[in-house]
Amino acid sequence: MTGSTTEGIERLSLNQMTTRGWSLAEAVRGCAEAGIGGIGVWRDKVEEAGGAVAAAKLVHDAGLSVSSLCRGGFFTTPGAIEDNRRAIEEAAALGTDTLVLVCGGLPAGSRDLVGAREQVRDALGELAPYAGEHGVRLAVEPLHPMFCADRAVVSTLAQALDLAEQFPVEQVGVVVDSYHVWWDPELYRQIDRAGARIAAYQVCDWTLPLPADALLGRGHVGDGVIDFPPLSRAVAAAGYTGWIEVELFNQEVWDTPGELTLRRMIERHREHVALR
Amino acid sequence: MTGSTTEGIERLSLNQMTTRGWSLAEAVRGCAEAGIGGIGVWRDKVEEAGGAVAAAKLVHDAGLSVSSLCRGGFFTTPGAIEDNRRAIEEAAALGTDTLVLVCGGLPAGSRDLVGAREQVRDALGELAPYAGEHGVRLAVEPLHPMFCADRAVVSTLAQALDLAEQFPVEQVGVVVDSYHVWWDPELYRQIDRAGARIAAYQVCDWTLPLPADALLGRGHVGDGVIDFPPLSRAVAAAGYTGWIEVELFNQEVWDTPGELTLRRMIERHREHVALR
């Protein structure tokens, strides 16, 4: 790989969900060939690849780094604590310091949003020291409020920071995912507040119209309404120097050959996200 | 109408959107027969009924009150100021002091969310005195963040209050619509802050799964995840004593005979919303 090939994409990472049809081995090969140095991996794909130790070898032998493990959380579901301990161990074995948490929605049949949010805080309290012992940081991801009922009762960056700040900075951080937070009138103030709490910066665009399955509405950077240059500058100004993951849930993207998806990611990253 | 028939529903109002298949005359008759004393009207239905003066006569002759006019706003669209002046005049002619505002999304092709929000503030500045002269209050409705791009760049109650508080309380207020704000970690604090700024309280439920058209996911009170008793108590504790409108956008409800819809509204209002 020559210097010019990777110029401007030194911090770009492929979140595996973007190339959902690829195995971990295929995604690693795709990244290596495209000059992408980071990969955010998913637990099911790691499992398919023979577990965390085998997956780590696969990634590192190709000269790549694991930018994050997706995902822990779902704290409002029975058995969550034990499952999250395993996720922490897997993150450590994979050589990443970032475990992304989708915190879970309302328990089945419940309307107790306040109680569900307390469950999340309590779970973080149980897990944070364990994460710390493993050199892993729990990265609380606020999800768009349209997922509050069924996926994450953590809905804003302010709320995620209110949670994270109850723990040491090396144990609990937050994720800034453009898709989930772009609309927030408090966004820039909260990014500034977040500072060293920012554990991950994930990007994809908000496109219209929303698709029939609201989960799958994420577009390539540049295809939607999010203004990426000021957002990326704000995250940088807060002190974040880590990987920038592209995470798309989008059936059309999933139907596209992975090589083309990576090529588009790179173009769009250079155009909208990489700081000049 | 006997006292017992309307007991517990003294503040219940039908927002006309809920019985979309009905003309204004049909909706007024339906409400009168069911013992519902308020009706929130839509401009297109008022127009069909012969304009604001004729519509007002229709409503008042049946012993009903107009709880609000829906809707003004869309300030990021050319011609909005003139159109909103007409909406203010119509509200006054209808005998309601509440004009609900859906403030508009990003202008076509724009990514400038900050600029769009400034447009909203500037439009309120132009319109507020005109509303005041007509005895009408502009009711800024924060819409769920999933509508930020295409319908309303005002996304939270805090943001709506930041806007409203720049104007006299009798000129600009806010709408608390359960569907749009239920997820907000700041909700109860902001309702308390809102106090006399609350110009309308609208109710419907958040049901899962989200439908293919995200606009149409609103369920009858009690069919979803929103906890209405504490929400209703908070709105009351803030000092709001006005109408409680049921506003459903839901194809199944629209396919149901209006009389049945009104009956269900009444049952659910008594069970979940009316304060005991």
XYZ file of C-alpha atoms in Angstrom:
552
model
C 0.000 0.000 0.000
C 1.537 3.334 -0.992
C 1.162 6.434 1.082
C -0.987 8.180 -1.465
C -3.526 5.336 -1.590
C -4.394 5.690 2.052
C -4.058 9.462 2.242
C -7.109 10.927 3.938
C -8.435 7.565 5.080
C -5.939 6.851 7.847
C -8.736 6.804 10.447
C -11.434 5.185 8.337
C -12.791 1.901 9.648
C -15.312 -0.508 8.167
C -18.012 -1.531 10.565
C -18.770 -5.077 9.495
C -22.506 -4.468 9.408
C -21.943 -2.357 6.282
C -20.794 -5.436 4.354
C -23.201 -7.800 5.997
C -22.906 -10.461 3.305
C -19.172 -10.847 3.908
C -17.599 -13.168 6.456
C -14.946 -11.683 8.716
C -12.216 -13.159 6.474
C -13.781 -11.566 3.399
C -14.191 -8.220 5.140
C -10.591 -8.276 6.356
C -9.343 -9.059 2.848
C -11.561 -6.342 1.375
C -10.230 -3.746 3.812
C -6.619 -4.744 3.278
C -6.993 -4.461 -0.495
C -8.777 -1.113 -0.255
C -6.292 0.382 2.188
C -8.735 0.592 5.089
C -6.875 0.014 8.337
C -9.648 -0.538 10.863
C -12.555 -2.885 11.198
C -15.428 -2.832 13.684
C -16.498 -6.412 14.255
C -19.781 -8.015 15.320
C -20.019 -10.819 17.823
C -21.926 -13.190 15.538
C -19.316 -12.770 12.793
C -16.506 -13.290 15.290
C -18.202 -16.481 16.434
C -18.488 -17.706 12.840
C -14.788 -16.985 12.363
C -13.920 -19.388 15.191
C -14.088 -17.059 18.187
C -12.244 -14.001 19.414
C -8.706 -15.414 19.418
C -8.938 -16.751 15.864
C -10.650 -13.559 14.708
C -7.965 -11.401 16.276
C -5.256 -13.367 14.452
C -7.131 -12.992 11.167
C -7.400 -9.217 11.586
C -3.889 -8.609 12.865
C -2.188 -10.890 10.320
C -3.670 -8.652 7.616
C -2.183 -5.592 9.310
C -5.579 -4.300 10.443
C -6.830 -3.152 13.850
C -10.162 -3.898 15.498
C -11.777 -0.497 16.034
C -14.639 -1.785 18.185
C -16.707 -4.796 19.106
C -20.433 -4.570 18.423
C -22.211 -5.065 20.628
C -23.099 -5.450 24.214
C -26.013 -3.991 26.090
C -29.702 -4.957 26.004
C -29.646 -4.515 29.762
C -33.415 -4.725 30.112
C -33.335 -8.369 28.999
C -32.819 -11.223 31.504
C -29.275 -12.623 31.532
C -27.755 -9.402 30.224
C -25.018 -9.073 32.826
C -23.523 -12.502 32.150
C -23.701 -11.970 28.397
C -21.993 -8.599 28.705
C -19.178 -10.067 30.791
C -18.512 -12.429 27.911
C -18.608 -9.532 25.452
C -16.015 -7.686 27.545
C -13.764 -10.759 27.497
C -14.194 -11.054 23.740
C -13.312 -7.390 23.209
C -10.132 -7.871 25.225
C -9.226 -11.000 23.258
C -9.830 -9.129 20.014
C -7.443 -6.391 21.066
C -9.974 -3.577 21.012
C -10.588 -1.227 23.909
C -14.128 -0.354 22.772
C -17.296 -2.352 23.401
C -20.296 -0.611 21.822
C -23.470 -0.841 23.924
C -27.012 -0.726 22.608
C -28.644 -0.448 25.988
C -32.031 -2.092 25.377
C -35.630 -0.883 25.149
C -38.565 -1.242 27.480
C -38.958 -4.728 28.944
C -41.771 -6.661 27.253
C -45.163 -5.338 28.366
C -43.679 -2.482 30.381
C -44.401 1.242 30.225
C -41.865 2.076 32.912
C -39.328 4.144 31.014
C -37.823 5.613 34.168
C -37.354 2.125 35.581
C -35.767 0.849 32.368
C -33.304 3.716 32.464
C -32.425 2.832 36.053
C -31.789 -0.750 34.951
C -29.264 0.547 32.428
C -27.449 2.596 35.055
C -27.369 -0.345 37.464
C -26.009 -2.665 34.778
C -23.242 -0.196 33.947
C -22.415 -0.072 37.640
C -21.998 -3.837 37.717
C -20.004 -4.072 34.520
C -17.770 -0.996 34.528
C -15.106 -2.359 36.919
C -15.010 -5.667 35.031
C -14.505 -3.771 31.784
C -11.758 -1.719 33.414
C -9.927 -4.854 34.571
C -9.911 -6.065 30.968
C -8.707 -2.787 29.473
C -12.034 -2.344 27.727
C -14.247 0.725 27.756
C -18.031 0.444 27.691
C -19.203 2.776 24.926
C -22.790 3.837 25.611
C -24.512 4.571 22.317
C -27.498 6.899 22.369
C -29.887 5.618 19.721
C -32.321 7.759 17.767
C -35.483 8.331 19.835
C -37.486 6.302 17.336
C -35.775 3.244 18.828
C -36.518 4.167 22.447
C -39.282 1.600 22.959
C -37.604 -1.424 21.435
C -33.832 -0.974 21.253
C -32.352 1.686 23.510
C -33.858 3.805 26.252
C -30.706 5.940 25.991
C -31.811 8.524 23.441
C -29.542 11.550 23.595
C -25.869 12.300 24.002
C -26.650 14.325 27.133
C -28.355 11.332 28.696
C -25.487 9.014 27.713
C -23.029 11.436 29.300
C -25.133 11.712 32.461
C -24.707 7.938 32.716
C -21.068 7.724 31.686
C -19.922 10.478 34.016
C -20.885 8.353 37.010
C -17.893 6.126 36.204
C -14.175 6.551 35.541
C -13.484 7.857 32.041
C -11.400 4.801 31.127
C -14.303 2.487 32.006
C -17.340 4.145 30.408
C -17.517 6.388 27.345
C -20.068 7.315 24.700
C -20.562 6.746 21.006
C -21.278 9.632 18.659
C -23.197 8.092 15.760
C -24.254 10.713 13.244
C -27.476 8.927 12.350
C -28.712 8.846 15.918
C -27.757 12.329 17.082
C -27.725 14.680 14.094
C -31.160 16.177 14.896
C -30.347 17.076 18.505
C -30.472 20.826 19.257
C -27.975 20.119 22.075
C -25.571 18.173 19.861
C -22.641 20.545 19.608
C -22.802 21.529 23.248
C -22.834 17.880 24.283
C -19.956 16.890 21.987
C -17.927 19.639 23.586
C -18.948 18.414 27.028
C -18.099 14.813 26.084
C -14.412 15.474 25.464
C -12.400 12.394 26.425
C -15.610 10.410 26.949
C -15.957 9.965 23.187
C -15.082 6.317 22.652
C -16.251 5.985 19.058
C -17.375 8.120 16.141
C -19.629 6.310 13.681
C -20.940 7.846 10.497
C -23.755 7.284 8.050
C -26.381 9.589 6.618
C -30.090 10.243 7.238
C -31.895 9.716 3.956
C -35.503 10.317 2.969
C -38.010 8.855 2.730
C -37.684 6.557 5.729
C -37.864 2.959 4.492
C -40.600 0.532 5.529
C -38.194 -0.978 8.053
C -37.017 2.030 10.036
C -33.835 0.187 11.001
C -32.623 0.153 7.419
C -32.747 3.823 6.513
C -29.059 4.618 6.781
C -27.372 5.954 3.701
C -23.788 6.479 2.623
C -22.248 9.661 3.927
C -23.243 12.387 1.473
C -26.503 10.779 0.357
C -28.653 12.502 2.976
C -29.197 15.605 5.064
C -26.430 15.395 7.663
C -23.771 18.110 7.480
C -20.613 16.081 8.132
C -17.787 18.635 7.997
C -18.894 20.661 11.063
C -19.854 17.491 12.937
C -16.471 15.907 12.253
C -14.672 19.103 13.233
C -16.593 19.223 16.527
C -15.710 15.625 17.373
C -12.070 16.384 16.600
C -12.153 19.597 18.630
C -13.424 17.590 21.596
C -10.163 15.662 21.407
C -11.213 12.466 19.660
C -8.442 11.057 17.495
C -9.645 7.464 17.084
C -11.236 5.461 14.315
C -14.172 6.728 12.280
C -16.413 3.776 11.542
C -18.873 3.587 8.685
C -21.878 1.596 9.840
C -24.740 1.228 7.362
C -27.918 -0.748 7.851
C -29.319 -0.594 4.348
C -30.695 -3.361 2.156
C -29.511 -1.708 -1.060
C -25.991 -1.446 0.281
C -26.143 -5.055 1.432
C -27.154 -6.043 -2.107
C -24.086 -4.257 -3.540
C -20.750 -6.085 -3.965
C -18.576 -5.275 -0.957
C -15.700 -3.921 -3.059
C -17.958 -1.247 -4.507
C -19.279 -0.352 -1.075
C -15.753 0.116 0.243
C -14.837 2.254 -2.755
C -17.834 4.511 -2.125
C -17.065 4.696 1.605
C -13.561 5.880 0.800
C -14.722 8.528 -1.696
C -17.334 9.873 0.677
C -14.979 9.832 3.639
C -12.461 11.935 1.736
C -15.142 14.314 0.526
C -17.205 14.849 3.690
C -15.465 13.537 6.804
C -11.668 13.679 6.532
C -10.446 16.944 7.963
C -8.417 19.102 5.687
C -76.761 14.893 27.634
C -76.861 13.820 31.268
C -74.078 14.607 33.691
C -73.080 10.997 34.027
C -72.631 10.590 30.267
C -69.927 13.207 30.112
C -68.373 12.507 33.491
C -64.614 12.184 33.128
C -64.577 13.461 29.555
C -65.263 17.139 30.232
C -61.898 18.093 28.705
C -61.765 15.525 25.924
C -61.560 16.890 22.394
C -61.574 15.145 19.043
C -58.836 16.252 16.740
C -60.444 15.944 13.339
C -57.498 14.014 11.915
C -58.584 11.049 14.023
C -61.813 10.739 12.019
C -60.276 11.688 8.733
C -63.100 10.230 6.634
C -65.657 12.528 8.254
C -66.495 16.018 7.050
C -66.591 18.742 9.687
C -70.386 18.454 9.870
C -70.146 14.709 10.457
C -67.433 15.107 13.079
C -69.442 17.782 14.899
C -72.537 15.572 14.911
C -70.478 12.581 16.087
C -69.004 14.564 18.957
C -72.346 16.009 20.013
C -73.913 12.551 20.093
C -71.000 11.069 22.026
C -70.851 13.861 24.572
C -67.479 15.179 23.446
C -67.385 18.942 23.899
C -64.291 19.986 21.949
C -63.065 19.610 18.427
C -59.671 20.417 16.965
C -60.199 21.370 13.335
C -57.990 21.241 10.256
C -57.767 24.006 7.724
C -58.644 21.833 4.722
C -61.782 20.555 6.455
C -62.738 24.088 7.443
C -62.347 25.156 3.837
C -64.551 22.270 2.657
C -67.160 23.348 5.218
C -67.393 26.784 3.599
C -64.665 28.644 5.457
C -64.009 29.710 9.029
C -67.208 31.685 9.665
C -69.494 28.905 8.439
C -67.420 26.280 10.275
C -67.567 28.260 13.514
C -71.377 28.447 13.249
C -71.553 24.705 12.622
C -69.469 23.946 15.710
C -71.061 26.446 18.053
C -74.635 25.640 17.011
C -73.967 22.077 18.172
C -72.789 23.370 21.546
C -69.154 22.478 20.871
C -65.965 24.490 21.160
C -63.031 24.624 18.776
C -60.051 23.449 20.842
C -57.431 24.330 18.217
C -56.801 24.995 14.554
C -54.346 22.676 12.819
C -52.124 23.878 11.447
C -49.788 26.652 10.614
C -46.025 26.568 10.346
C -43.839 25.085 7.594
C -41.738 28.190 7.966
C -38.911 26.864 5.826
C -41.168 26.920 2.758
C -41.523 30.035 0.567
C -44.705 32.015 1.218
C -45.059 30.738 4.770
C -45.536 34.116 6.461
C -48.507 35.099 4.311
C -50.098 31.690 4.709
C -49.667 31.816 8.479
C -51.277 35.256 8.672
C -54.322 33.722 7.031
C -54.230 30.806 9.484
C -54.200 33.272 12.393
C -57.225 35.054 10.935
C -59.002 31.739 10.497
C -58.288 30.703 14.090
C -59.757 33.981 15.326
C -62.839 33.542 13.142
C -63.250 29.998 14.452
C -63.221 31.247 18.016
C -60.146 29.326 19.112
C -57.131 30.901 20.769
C -54.769 28.105 19.666
C -53.036 27.746 16.306
C -50.893 24.589 16.241
C -47.607 25.015 14.365
C -45.669 22.276 12.635
C -42.606 24.344 11.996
C -41.201 22.731 8.829
C -38.173 20.614 7.988
C -34.983 21.375 6.122
C -35.499 23.379 2.942
C -35.208 21.205 -0.168
C -31.582 20.279 -0.816
C -30.314 21.902 2.374
C -28.210 20.444 5.177
C -28.263 23.659 7.185
C -30.176 22.628 10.300
C -28.957 25.604 12.301
C -30.129 27.947 9.556
C -33.534 26.255 9.324
C -33.983 26.677 13.055
C -33.139 30.360 12.727
C -35.786 30.665 10.016
C -38.356 29.298 12.451
C -37.375 31.795 15.121
C -37.499 34.675 12.646
C -40.936 33.613 11.407
C -42.266 33.491 14.961
C -40.880 36.966 15.467
C -42.813 38.234 12.473
C -46.046 36.465 13.339
C -46.303 36.658 17.121
C -47.580 40.260 17.329
C -50.103 39.568 14.570
C -51.335 36.528 16.495
C -51.552 38.609 19.656
C -53.676 41.233 17.922
C -56.106 38.486 16.932
C -56.299 36.884 20.381
C -54.590 33.786 19.020
C -51.599 31.993 20.491
C -49.010 30.333 18.278
C -48.553 26.821 19.674
C -45.116 25.510 18.694
C -45.261 21.737 18.454
C -42.028 19.820 18.872
C -42.246 16.826 16.567
C -40.546 13.506 17.133
C -36.910 13.689 15.966
C -37.669 11.196 13.203
C -39.501 14.063 11.468
C -36.667 16.562 11.850
C -35.545 16.446 8.215
C -38.917 16.696 6.521
C -41.548 18.123 8.878
C -40.248 19.994 11.902
C -36.774 21.109 12.888
C -38.241 21.733 16.354
C -37.596 18.374 18.009
C -37.820 18.715 21.783
C -39.938 20.516 24.329
C -36.833 22.289 25.622
C -36.127 23.646 22.165
C -39.746 24.718 21.694
C -39.622 26.534 25.024
C -36.326 28.212 24.133
C -38.191 29.618 21.139
C -41.469 30.432 22.867
C -39.853 32.215 25.799
C -38.534 34.889 23.444
C -42.125 36.145 23.110
C -44.981 37.129 25.430
C -46.714 34.107 26.936
C -50.070 35.070 25.428
C -48.548 35.151 21.937
C -46.440 31.980 21.772
C -46.905 28.687 23.621
C -46.007 25.032 23.091
C -47.842 21.808 22.383
C -47.244 18.730 24.494
C -48.059 15.791 22.205
C -47.429 12.476 23.918
C -46.351 10.748 20.715
C -43.635 13.264 19.960
C -42.155 13.759 23.418
C -42.685 10.599 25.484
C -39.107 9.335 24.950
C -37.397 12.550 26.120
C -35.249 12.133 29.246
C -35.908 15.840 29.910
C -39.685 15.556 29.533
C -40.881 16.027 33.089
C -38.426 18.795 33.816
C -39.500 20.631 30.669
C -43.232 20.233 31.346
C -42.626 21.761 34.745
C -40.643 24.570 33.119
C -43.368 25.101 30.514
C -46.090 26.050 33.012
C -48.412 28.584 31.426
C -46.698 28.126 28.047
C -48.593 24.881 27.519
C -51.147 25.793 24.866
C -52.327 22.297 24.010
C -52.063 18.737 25.269
C -52.515 16.099 22.563
C -52.553 12.384 23.217
C -52.033 9.186 21.288
C -49.839 6.175 21.900
C -46.535 4.863 20.520
C -47.169 1.398 19.150
C -44.792 -1.205 17.795
C -43.752 -2.167 15.239
C -43.454 1.150 13.429
C -45.582 0.974 10.271
C -44.155 1.262 6.768
C -45.254 4.904 6.698
C -43.717 6.325 9.865
C -46.359 9.058 9.951
C -49.127 6.562 10.584
C -47.860 4.746 13.674
C -50.046 6.434 16.257
C -52.285 4.212 18.303
C -55.200 4.745 20.633
C -54.204 5.718 24.143
C -53.543 2.444 25.971
C -52.488 0.463 22.900
C -48.785 1.269 23.235
C -45.913 1.989 25.575
C -46.666 5.499 26.826
C -47.463 5.815 30.517
C -50.328 8.337 30.427
C -51.298 8.809 34.091
C -47.993 10.382 35.205
C -47.739 12.393 31.988
C -51.262 13.758 32.418
C -50.634 14.559 36.060
C -47.462 16.450 35.140
C -49.274 18.527 32.515
C -51.983 19.307 35.079
C -49.418 20.132 37.762
C -47.851 22.632 35.358
C -51.184 24.448 35.413
C -52.750 23.334 32.150
C -56.537 23.117 32.410
C -57.482 23.176 28.737
C -58.669 20.639 26.210
C -57.030 17.255 25.783
C -57.102 16.391 22.104
C -56.890 12.905 20.681
C -55.008 13.065 17.415
C -54.388 9.766 15.615
C -52.722 9.274 12.276
C -53.457 5.612 11.698
C -54.842 3.868 8.642
C -56.642 1.210 10.678
C -58.381 3.862 12.742
C -59.286 5.739 9.572
C -60.848 2.537 8.223
C -63.013 2.213 11.373
C -66.492 3.828 11.566
C -66.141 7.165 13.350
C -68.696 6.308 16.035
C -66.597 3.337 17.148
C -63.458 5.432 17.186
C -65.139 8.023 19.412
C -66.379 5.309 21.749
C -62.868 3.893 22.102
C -61.418 7.380 22.625
C -63.837 7.947 25.482
C -63.105 4.604 27.156
C -59.365 5.095 26.917
C -59.549 8.689 28.089
C -61.427 7.655 31.215
C -59.042 4.770 31.853
C -55.663 6.410 31.206
C -55.896 10.189 30.952
C -58.733 11.622 33.070
C -57.422 12.524 36.488
C -59.121 10.881 39.421
